[in-house]
Amino acid sequence: MLLISCPNCGPRDETEFHYGGQAHVAYPENPDALTDRQWAEYLFYRDNTKGAFAERWVHSTGCRQWFNMLRDTVSYDIQAIYKMGEPRPGMERAVVNTTAATTPEGARK
Ligand SMILES: [Zn+2]
């Protein structure tokens, strides 16, 4: 059982939260320009990281606010909890690269 520290409410039992998938998956700037494959990759393809992984969580039975968590997928150690919109701790540059990777080619011309 995890003890999750909600940024608004403080430490609470894991049963009060719901997992929301991988964090920092940017919505495409121009979805109409995507091929079917690119759209499918945006919708369904996620990293399957062994180790530190940035995830979205919602405090569903508390403040009902979403936040991000950096959690080790092997040990379940919670390494950081941070608000939506904030960069992944220690990976500010990687967040920019992730956003660029989901942008269709030519969209930034
Ligand atoms: Zn909360």
GROMACS .gro file of C-alpha atoms and ligand atoms in nm:
model
  110
    1MET     CA    1   0.000   0.000   0.000
    2LEU     CA    2   0.133   0.340  -0.098
    3LEU     CA    3   0.111   0.649   0.117
    4ILE     CA    4   0.066   0.929  -0.135
    5SER     CA    5   0.122   1.290  -0.039
    6CYS     CA    6  -0.142   1.495  -0.219
    7PRO     CA    7  -0.006   1.847  -0.292
    8ASN     CA    8  -0.333   1.992  -0.155
    9CYS     CA    9  -0.434   1.755   0.127
   10GLY     CA   10  -0.114   1.594   0.251
   11PRO     CA   11  -0.041   1.222   0.306
   12ARG     CA   12  -0.334   0.991   0.229
   13ASP     CA   13  -0.387   0.622   0.164
   14GLU     CA   14  -0.344   0.495  -0.193
   15THR     CA   15  -0.711   0.388  -0.202
   16GLU     CA   16  -0.814   0.757  -0.220
   17PHE     CA   17  -0.637   0.803  -0.555
   18HIS     CA   18  -0.672   0.687  -0.913
   19TYR     CA   19  -0.394   0.638  -1.163
   20GLY     CA   20  -0.421   0.848  -1.480
   21GLY     CA   21  -0.145   0.714  -1.702
   22GLN     CA   22   0.180   0.860  -1.827
   23ALA     CA   23   0.243   1.229  -1.755
   24HIS     CA   24   0.373   1.487  -2.002
   25VAL     CA   25   0.202   1.346  -2.311
   26ALA     CA   26   0.130   1.664  -2.503
   27TYR     CA   27  -0.179   1.693  -2.721
   28PRO     CA   28  -0.070   1.737  -3.084
   29GLU     CA   29  -0.061   2.099  -3.198
   30ASN     CA   30  -0.239   2.016  -3.522
   31PRO     CA   31  -0.420   1.680  -3.494
   32ASP     CA   32  -0.565   1.711  -3.845
   33ALA     CA   33  -0.213   1.698  -3.989
   34LEU     CA   34  -0.137   1.361  -3.831
   35THR     CA   35  -0.143   1.035  -4.019
   36ASP     CA   36  -0.356   0.755  -3.877
   37ARG     CA   37  -0.041   0.592  -3.745
   38GLN     CA   38   0.075   0.913  -3.571
   39TRP     CA   39  -0.271   0.961  -3.419
   40ALA     CA   40  -0.278   0.600  -3.297
   41GLU     CA   41   0.068   0.644  -3.147
   42TYR     CA   42  -0.050   0.955  -2.963
   43LEU     CA   43  -0.362   0.778  -2.832
   44PHE     CA   44  -0.226   0.437  -2.742
   45TYR     CA   45   0.154   0.423  -2.730
   46ARG     CA   46   0.310   0.493  -2.393
   47ASP     CA   47   0.653   0.436  -2.245
   48ASN     CA   48   0.701   0.116  -2.046
   49THR     CA   49   0.983   0.235  -1.829
   50LYS     CA   50   1.168   0.019  -1.578
   51GLY     CA   51   1.266   0.271  -1.312
   52ALA     CA   52   1.164   0.634  -1.265
   53PHE     CA   53   0.837   0.705  -1.448
   54ALA     CA   54   0.629   1.025  -1.449
   55GLU     CA   55   0.259   0.951  -1.394
   56ARG     CA   56  -0.065   1.143  -1.354
   57TRP     CA   57  -0.276   1.078  -1.045
   58VAL     CA   58  -0.603   1.222  -0.918
   59HIS     CA   59  -0.711   1.249  -0.554
   60SER     CA   60  -1.055   1.117  -0.641
   61THR     CA   61  -1.202   1.091  -0.289
   62GLY     CA   62  -1.032   1.406  -0.160
   63CYS     CA   63  -0.974   1.736  -0.336
   64ARG     CA   64  -1.034   1.577  -0.682
   65GLN     CA   65  -0.728   1.755  -0.821
   66TRP     CA   66  -0.482   1.605  -1.065
   67PHE     CA   67  -0.107   1.605  -1.000
   68ASN     CA   68   0.206   1.435  -1.129
   69MET     CA   69   0.414   1.178  -0.950
   70LEU     CA   70   0.763   1.050  -1.027
   71ARG     CA   71   0.757   0.688  -0.914
   72ASP     CA   72   1.001   0.400  -0.951
   73THR     CA   73   0.813   0.122  -1.131
   74VAL     CA   74   1.035  -0.145  -0.976
   75SER     CA   75   1.049  -0.044  -0.610
   76TYR     CA   76   0.732   0.174  -0.603
   77ASP     CA   77   0.937   0.447  -0.431
   78ILE     CA   78   0.774   0.787  -0.479
   79GLN     CA   79   1.058   1.016  -0.581
   80ALA     CA   80   0.864   1.339  -0.635
   81ILE     CA   81   0.512   1.479  -0.642
   82TYR     CA   82   0.453   1.799  -0.838
   83LYS     CA   83   0.165   1.999  -0.979
   84MET     CA   84   0.026   1.966  -1.330
   85GLY     CA   85   0.207   2.192  -1.573
   86GLU     CA   86   0.534   2.180  -1.383
   87PRO     CA   87   0.827   2.006  -1.553
   88ARG     CA   88   0.940   1.665  -1.438
   89PRO     CA   89   1.198   1.724  -1.163
   90GLY     CA   90   1.550   1.704  -1.303
   91MET     CA   91   1.427   1.644  -1.658
   92GLU     CA   92   1.326   1.991  -1.779
   93ARG     CA   93   1.500   1.941  -2.113
   94ALA     CA   94   1.352   1.594  -2.165
   95VAL     CA   95   1.001   1.736  -2.128
   96VAL     CA   96   1.070   1.973  -2.418
   97ASN     CA   97   1.200   1.683  -2.626
   98THR     CA   98   0.893   1.471  -2.547
   99THR     CA   99   0.667   1.748  -2.669
  100ALA     CA  100   0.864   1.784  -2.990
  101ALA     CA  101   0.854   1.408  -3.048
  102THR     CA  102   0.474   1.405  -3.056
  103THR     CA  103   0.453   1.697  -3.298
  104PRO     CA  104   0.397   1.599  -3.660
  105GLU     CA  105   0.679   1.673  -3.898
  106GLY     CA  106   0.652   2.014  -4.055
  107ALA     CA  107   0.407   2.151  -3.798
  108ARG     CA  108   0.663   2.399  -3.663
  109LYS     CA  109   0.749   2.561  -3.999
  110ZN      ZN  110  -0.604   1.609  -0.234
   0.00000   0.00000   0.00000
